[in-house]
């Protein structure tokens, strides 16, 4: 904020005497920079010491913390909260009471609250834009969906985790469009994407070097394969095989690229061939989780992207999603302990579990599968034991990182299990049309949701309608 407010745009991503990139340098896309400038402008009006060049580094005060927290809450109110409400109120066929309660459960997800309000980060902005984009695509506003996703991507580059599902669903809808000329639909979407990118990047497009410097800051391969003890495959393998020491960096980049593409390709192809809202939501979970597990330069906080994606299928899979959200928060426990957020973590996680239990008591009549429930209970017991050990027993001097490593491995195994589970749900899901559409598109076994949210076989509805029409004809003939 200090650098962006005081320096010209051209120097935001450049290493200069006034902008030491090694000290908290800007490494997010332009929309984050513009947002930081607005915050810096307001902060300067309140107290210039908060953003004074050089002297504000390391500055802390009670008023400044309140200001920073207020900026995060403001983004919650302006972007993330409306996004969740819009998504559930417009795409879910349930009672209004259930829609609002599910939205409340999702908004209580402890992982996002702890990171954004504890670290003063704005993941709620990029994730809010992404959820809004999903809602727009569900409402068949594909151009708005394209615009909002580009905004999400230009706010935080980790939204690349969602790029494959968005690309495949929009391209698939272009191929299968019956309401307008397919090529024209593709041209319109491409124009919106390029125009939005151009507007976001306009100050940095005057010369090639400026644009390339931004890209180098956004994708710093020199930082290594992963940061800290992240719960992905490479971190676990490094504990066992020391791959960061034994394998050259260029080979690690290639391995992560190939494995990530292999993990997301089936999901993307399935969505491309059958672009439905059900498959789109599951693909968002699968592709983002695959990126987290296999891609290069992953941070613990990146689990928020697949976690919020999973929130979009909470209504369909409440137990599985709740389990995943709890484990995703637990995977960040070493980071939260380091920041003194253990008590807050415990309180928020407990509140979230209570909300989920209330939801099951009020709105869910069908029981959870016994095997899944047993696995979830055992997982929760293991998580609790490991968490208690990590905060009550000092690690041995020879293995100071033993508990973060154990938490990383424990959660990584869970994430691989969730990836397989959500993949199964995507591939086995049957596209649904709404009762308002009156048509079934894209699948011979398509089902329809009635106004109560219950699933009915569309072929049965067609048979019933044809019988009613025959009876009416007989009455008229008589």
XYZ file of C-alpha atoms in Angstrom:
478
model
C 0.000 0.000 0.000
C 2.846 2.363 0.915
C 4.718 1.734 -2.355
C 1.668 1.774 -4.624
C 0.289 4.997 -3.204
C 3.580 6.922 -3.324
C 5.219 5.665 -6.513
C 4.168 6.051 -10.171
C 2.457 3.110 -11.844
C 5.530 2.246 -13.890
C 7.518 1.491 -10.707
C 4.953 -0.690 -8.926
C 6.515 -3.937 -10.119
C 10.084 -2.645 -10.616
C 12.941 -3.083 -8.145
C 14.180 0.433 -7.318
C 15.701 2.306 -4.384
C 12.175 3.251 -3.267
C 10.656 -0.153 -4.032
C 12.567 -3.064 -2.542
C 10.814 -6.088 -4.031
C 12.475 -8.345 -1.474
C 10.563 -6.482 1.240
C 6.888 -7.225 0.652
C 7.057 -6.362 -3.052
C 3.881 -6.374 -5.123
C 3.348 -9.844 -6.615
C -0.358 -9.760 -7.480
C -2.106 -8.675 -10.723
C -3.140 -5.091 -11.538
C -6.621 -5.126 -9.942
C -5.045 -5.845 -6.557
C -2.693 -2.914 -7.139
C -5.561 -0.546 -7.993
C -7.452 -1.685 -4.900
C -4.347 -1.114 -2.760
C -4.006 2.394 -4.205
C -7.604 3.226 -3.205
C -6.961 1.899 0.315
C -3.715 3.886 0.472
C -5.484 7.064 -0.637
C -8.100 6.698 2.126
C -5.416 5.756 4.688
C -3.409 8.861 3.797
C -6.461 11.043 4.446
C -6.907 9.481 7.893
C -3.264 9.364 8.965
C -0.367 10.012 6.532
C 2.009 8.035 8.769
C 0.227 4.821 7.737
C 1.469 5.094 4.137
C 4.546 7.326 4.443
C 7.250 6.116 2.066
C 9.973 4.105 3.880
C 8.985 5.186 7.406
C 5.675 3.279 7.386
C 7.382 -0.095 6.922
C 6.629 -2.208 9.945
C 4.277 0.452 11.276
C 1.614 -0.904 13.642
C -1.085 0.779 15.677
C -4.519 -0.094 16.966
C -6.218 2.400 14.654
C -4.321 1.079 11.645
C -5.368 -2.510 12.390
C -8.992 -1.412 12.688
C -8.689 0.339 9.331
C -7.203 -2.749 7.650
C -9.879 -5.019 9.098
C -12.536 -2.576 7.945
C -11.257 -2.763 4.371
C -11.578 -6.566 4.451
C -15.097 -6.379 5.905
C -16.039 -3.859 3.223
C -15.018 -6.310 0.481
C -17.057 -8.983 2.258
C -20.109 -6.727 2.158
C -19.597 -5.426 -1.376
C -18.462 -8.577 -3.218
C -18.282 -11.873 -1.316
C -21.579 -11.763 0.613
C -23.654 -10.705 -2.441
C -21.894 -13.361 -4.521
C -22.804 -16.217 -2.164
C -26.394 -14.988 -1.790
C -26.841 -14.495 -5.536
C -25.459 -17.938 -6.295
C -27.688 -19.825 -3.872
C -30.826 -17.745 -4.354
C -30.726 -18.060 -8.148
C -29.235 -21.489 -8.871
C -30.686 -23.661 -6.099
C -34.191 -25.143 -6.216
C -34.949 -25.260 -2.515
C -37.062 -23.294 -0.095
C -35.957 -19.731 0.605
C -35.279 -20.652 4.236
C -32.907 -23.462 3.217
C -31.135 -21.269 0.647
C -30.488 -18.590 3.261
C -29.344 -21.116 5.868
C -26.910 -22.754 3.430
C -25.565 -19.293 2.573
C -25.054 -18.661 6.299
C -23.152 -21.931 6.693
C -20.885 -21.094 3.735
C -20.229 -17.584 5.012
C -19.106 -19.163 8.307
C -16.345 -21.154 6.576
C -13.479 -20.593 9.063
C -10.579 -20.892 6.607
C -11.429 -17.785 4.607
C -12.295 -15.737 7.703
C -9.025 -16.632 9.440
C -6.794 -15.855 6.470
C -8.497 -12.678 5.246
C -9.196 -11.108 8.620
C -6.053 -12.445 10.317
C -3.620 -11.642 7.498
C -5.521 -8.627 6.091
C -5.689 -10.346 2.741
C -8.431 -9.995 0.167
C -9.069 -13.510 -1.080
C -12.751 -12.651 -0.608
C -12.464 -10.264 -3.577
C -11.092 -12.728 -6.147
C -13.223 -15.596 -4.826
C -16.269 -13.334 -4.745
C -15.729 -12.367 -8.383
C -15.361 -16.076 -9.258
C -18.593 -17.046 -7.465
C -20.404 -14.168 -9.181
C -19.093 -15.456 -12.515
C -20.429 -18.954 -11.746
C -23.817 -17.486 -10.813
C -23.938 -15.485 -14.052
C -23.175 -18.575 -16.119
C -25.913 -20.408 -14.218
C -28.272 -17.577 -15.207
C -27.077 -17.871 -18.845
C -25.374 -14.480 -18.702
C -22.190 -15.838 -20.249
C -20.710 -12.454 -21.186
C -21.077 -11.203 -17.614
C -19.633 -14.501 -16.389
C -16.613 -14.056 -18.666
C -16.086 -10.459 -17.511
C -16.304 -11.354 -13.811
C -13.928 -14.304 -14.100
C -11.338 -12.128 -15.870
C -11.726 -9.666 -12.960
C -11.081 -12.530 -10.517
C -8.021 -13.636 -12.496
C -6.690 -10.079 -12.628
C -7.137 -9.710 -8.880
C -5.244 -12.862 -7.877
C -3.367 -15.092 -10.283
C -4.307 -18.186 -8.270
C -7.671 -17.976 -10.032
C -5.853 -19.856 -12.789
C -6.975 -22.849 -10.713
C -10.473 -22.147 -12.102
C -9.412 -21.341 -15.653
C -9.919 -24.813 -17.155
C -13.578 -25.206 -16.010
C -14.492 -21.692 -17.155
C -12.802 -22.191 -20.518
C -14.417 -25.590 -21.078
C -17.944 -24.660 -20.005
C -17.994 -21.490 -22.122
C -16.484 -23.204 -25.154
C -18.825 -26.178 -24.733
C -21.826 -23.853 -24.567
C -20.639 -22.172 -27.765
C -20.444 -25.546 -29.520
C -23.904 -26.599 -28.338
C -25.646 -23.225 -28.634
C -29.059 -23.389 -30.308
C -30.225 -19.858 -29.544
C -27.613 -17.973 -31.577
C -24.903 -18.528 -34.159
C -22.135 -20.504 -32.435
C -19.173 -18.649 -33.919
C -20.775 -15.296 -33.077
C -21.233 -16.374 -29.454
C -17.560 -17.389 -29.292
C -16.467 -14.070 -30.837
C -18.497 -12.075 -28.285
C -17.004 -13.988 -25.340
C -13.487 -13.590 -26.765
C -14.034 -9.853 -27.244
C -15.202 -9.396 -23.636
C -12.217 -11.354 -22.306
C -9.640 -9.437 -24.370
C -11.236 -6.050 -23.649
C -11.315 -6.698 -19.890
C -7.692 -7.874 -19.883
C -6.704 -4.836 -21.941
C -8.375 -2.397 -19.546
C -6.783 -4.038 -16.493
C -3.316 -4.108 -18.001
C -3.478 -0.836 -19.944
C -0.896 1.091 -17.835
C 1.664 -1.703 -18.336
C 1.230 -2.258 -22.086
C 3.192 0.774 -23.265
C 6.347 -1.328 -23.585
C 7.147 -5.025 -23.568
C 9.596 -4.837 -20.645
C 6.947 -3.466 -18.254
C 4.485 -6.214 -19.139
C 7.130 -8.919 -18.815
C 8.221 -7.572 -15.410
C 4.633 -7.851 -14.168
C 4.514 -11.448 -15.373
C 7.826 -12.238 -13.665
C 6.426 -10.902 -10.394
C 3.204 -12.900 -10.792
C 4.968 -16.187 -11.507
C 8.203 -16.247 -9.462
C 9.573 -19.690 -10.323
C 12.694 -18.912 -8.338
C 10.793 -19.276 -5.061
C 10.741 -23.034 -5.466
C 8.266 -25.888 -5.777
C 6.228 -25.026 -2.663
C 6.284 -22.749 0.383
C 6.483 -23.945 3.995
C 4.751 -27.278 4.751
C 1.877 -27.145 2.292
C -0.440 -30.177 2.145
C 0.195 -31.122 -1.475
C 1.863 -34.064 -3.177
C 5.235 -32.408 -3.794
C 5.724 -31.427 -0.151
C 4.960 -34.972 1.009
C 7.285 -36.474 -1.616
C 10.035 -34.042 -0.640
C 9.879 -35.305 2.948
C 10.334 -38.865 1.708
C 12.605 -38.403 -1.337
C 14.150 -34.915 -0.994
C 13.176 -34.056 -4.552
C 13.960 -30.328 -4.167
C 17.609 -31.215 -3.566
C 17.977 -34.061 -6.045
C 15.932 -32.817 -9.025
C 16.780 -29.732 -11.069
C 14.285 -26.861 -10.964
C 13.444 -27.033 -14.687
C 12.605 -30.733 -14.319
C 10.377 -30.000 -11.319
C 8.551 -27.308 -13.305
C 8.006 -29.777 -16.159
C 6.867 -32.551 -13.811
C 4.378 -30.291 -12.059
C 3.056 -29.033 -15.408
C 2.548 -32.532 -16.829
C 0.981 -33.928 -13.657
C -1.361 -30.937 -13.296
C -2.517 -31.161 -16.906
C -3.056 -34.910 -16.548
C -5.111 -34.370 -13.393
C -7.390 -31.657 -14.836
C -7.777 -32.992 -18.392
C -10.520 -35.602 -17.719
C -12.611 -33.087 -15.798
C -12.225 -30.430 -18.478
C -12.983 -32.830 -21.316
C -16.096 -34.159 -19.585
C -17.326 -30.586 -19.060
C -16.491 -29.587 -22.640
C -18.532 -32.452 -24.070
C -21.450 -32.013 -21.644
C -21.493 -28.381 -20.469
C -24.027 -28.435 -17.630
C -24.193 -26.460 -14.399
C -23.836 -29.634 -12.284
C -20.666 -30.745 -14.038
C -19.343 -27.180 -14.052
C -19.551 -26.897 -10.265
C -17.854 -30.250 -9.680
C -15.202 -29.403 -12.273
C -14.390 -26.204 -10.378
C -13.662 -28.330 -7.309
C -11.708 -31.005 -9.169
C -9.521 -28.698 -11.240
C -8.709 -26.305 -8.395
C -7.902 -29.201 -6.056
C -5.732 -30.818 -8.742
C -3.852 -27.525 -9.183
C -3.317 -27.336 -5.438
C -2.014 -30.906 -5.231
C 0.216 -31.005 -8.317
C 1.111 -27.511 -9.551
C 4.281 -25.486 -8.989
C 4.793 -22.846 -6.272
C 1.820 -23.603 -4.003
C 1.162 -21.874 -0.672
C -0.929 -23.229 2.219
C -3.504 -20.472 1.665
C -4.161 -21.684 -1.875
C -6.426 -24.396 -0.429
C -9.036 -21.638 -0.068
C -9.705 -21.817 -3.819
C -10.857 -25.477 -3.941
C -12.546 -24.974 -0.561
C -14.786 -22.138 -1.779
C -15.386 -24.127 -4.968
C -16.628 -27.013 -2.835
C -19.010 -24.602 -1.091
C -20.912 -24.378 -4.389
C -21.933 -28.055 -4.142
C -22.797 -27.973 -0.445
C -26.510 -28.439 -1.180
C -25.800 -31.626 -3.138
C -23.109 -33.091 -0.859
C -23.377 -31.412 2.563
C -21.491 -34.052 4.566
C -18.616 -34.463 2.118
C -18.235 -30.707 1.622
C -18.372 -29.972 5.371
C -15.712 -32.607 5.987
C -13.535 -31.120 3.249
C -13.907 -27.569 4.594
C -12.903 -28.661 8.104
C -9.817 -30.503 6.814
C -8.867 -27.582 4.565
C -8.861 -25.249 7.574
C -6.897 -27.774 9.634
C -4.242 -27.961 6.890
C -3.379 -24.312 7.657
C -3.039 -24.918 11.410
C 0.795 -24.425 11.542
C 0.390 -21.057 9.824
C -2.457 -20.074 12.150
C -0.486 -21.080 15.260
C 2.445 -19.003 14.023
C 0.130 -15.976 13.751
C -1.411 -16.500 17.199
C -4.821 -17.501 15.838
C -5.196 -20.867 17.586
C -8.052 -19.759 19.849
C -9.850 -18.051 16.964
C -9.380 -21.172 14.826
C -10.906 -23.368 17.543
C -13.879 -21.062 18.093
C -14.685 -20.556 14.407
C -14.330 -24.256 13.559
C -16.622 -25.172 16.468
C -19.216 -22.628 15.325
C -19.041 -23.958 11.768
C -19.579 -27.555 12.931
C -22.573 -26.462 15.028
C -24.085 -24.694 11.991
C -23.647 -27.838 9.883
C -25.259 -30.038 12.553
C -28.231 -27.648 12.765
C -28.580 -27.766 8.982
C -28.739 -31.563 9.004
C -31.296 -31.551 11.824
C -33.634 -29.084 10.106
C -33.293 -29.590 6.361
C -31.790 -33.021 5.604
C -34.100 -35.993 5.972
C -32.090 -38.571 4.003
C -29.288 -40.176 6.071
C -25.613 -39.954 5.162
C -24.100 -43.217 3.937
C -22.819 -45.194 6.898
C -19.324 -45.819 5.493
C -18.845 -42.134 4.686
C -20.019 -41.134 8.150
C -17.629 -43.593 9.852
C -14.726 -42.331 7.737
C -15.593 -38.741 8.598
C -15.762 -39.451 12.333
C -12.417 -41.304 12.302
C -10.885 -38.466 10.284
C -12.138 -35.892 12.782
C -10.748 -37.924 15.717
C -7.349 -38.181 14.020
C -7.379 -34.460 13.226
C -8.221 -33.602 16.840
C -5.460 -35.825 18.260
C -2.855 -34.455 15.857
C -3.943 -30.879 16.558
C -3.754 -31.371 20.334
C -0.306 -32.950 20.104
C 1.014 -30.100 17.975
C -0.013 -27.444 20.525
C 0.719 -29.293 23.784
C 3.912 -31.303 23.165
C 7.159 -29.562 22.149
C 8.747 -31.173 19.063
C 12.022 -33.072 19.467
C 15.130 -31.019 18.829
C 16.145 -33.297 15.959
C 12.791 -32.854 14.167
C 11.534 -29.325 14.902
C 9.032 -29.449 12.014
C 7.612 -32.874 12.848
C 4.057 -31.658 13.548
C 3.707 -29.411 10.482
C 5.013 -32.318 8.379
C 2.530 -34.763 9.943
C -0.347 -32.312 9.416
C 0.770 -31.807 5.823
C 0.851 -35.543 5.103
C -2.421 -36.207 6.949
C -4.287 -33.533 5.000
C -2.660 -34.438 1.676
C -4.027 -37.990 1.948
C -7.463 -36.498 2.622
C -7.217 -34.161 -0.361
C -6.310 -37.039 -2.683
C -9.353 -38.920 -1.359
C -11.581 -35.867 -1.907
C -10.218 -35.455 -5.435
C -11.206 -39.035 -6.286
C -14.608 -38.568 -4.640
C -15.469 -35.310 -6.381
C -14.199 -36.701 -9.687
C -16.579 -39.631 -9.303
C -19.463 -37.263 -8.564
C -18.690 -35.180 -11.646
C -18.369 -38.087 -14.041
C -21.492 -39.797 -12.685
C -23.598 -36.620 -12.486
C -26.504 -36.351 -14.907
C -27.248 -32.935 -16.405
C -30.400 -31.339 -15.054
C -32.800 -28.863 -16.565
C -35.155 -26.732 -14.539
C -38.893 -27.167 -14.636
C -39.147 -23.671 -16.106
C -37.069 -24.614 -19.155
C -39.465 -27.296 -20.334
C -36.627 -28.799 -22.372
C -33.881 -31.274 -21.757
C -30.532 -30.384 -23.279
C -27.254 -32.154 -23.809
C -27.961 -35.620 -22.354
C -30.364 -38.483 -23.191
C -30.900 -39.285 -19.503
C -31.336 -35.718 -18.335
C -33.384 -35.114 -15.225
C -35.435 -32.156 -14.124
C -35.849 -30.401 -10.774
C -39.355 -29.418 -9.790
C -40.141 -26.306 -7.779
C -39.673 -28.175 -4.498
C -36.140 -29.086 -5.475
C -36.876 -32.796 -5.926
C -35.347 -34.610 -8.850
C -37.661 -36.289 -11.321
C -36.887 -38.303 -14.413
C -37.660 -36.181 -17.445
C -38.815 -39.151 -19.523
C -41.502 -39.843 -16.928
C -42.663 -36.243 -17.139
C -42.888 -36.470 -20.923
C -44.919 -39.692 -20.651
C -47.294 -38.116 -18.138
C -47.784 -35.058 -20.342
C -48.491 -37.176 -23.414
C -51.104 -39.214 -21.489
C -52.815 -36.020 -20.324
C -52.919 -34.708 -23.887
C -54.485 -37.974 -25.148
C -57.185 -37.781 -22.470
C -57.994 -34.205 -23.455
C -58.297 -35.209 -27.118
C -60.659 -38.060 -26.239
C -62.887 -35.722 -24.210
C -63.041 -33.245 -27.097
C -63.887 -36.036 -29.558
C -66.718 -37.235 -27.327
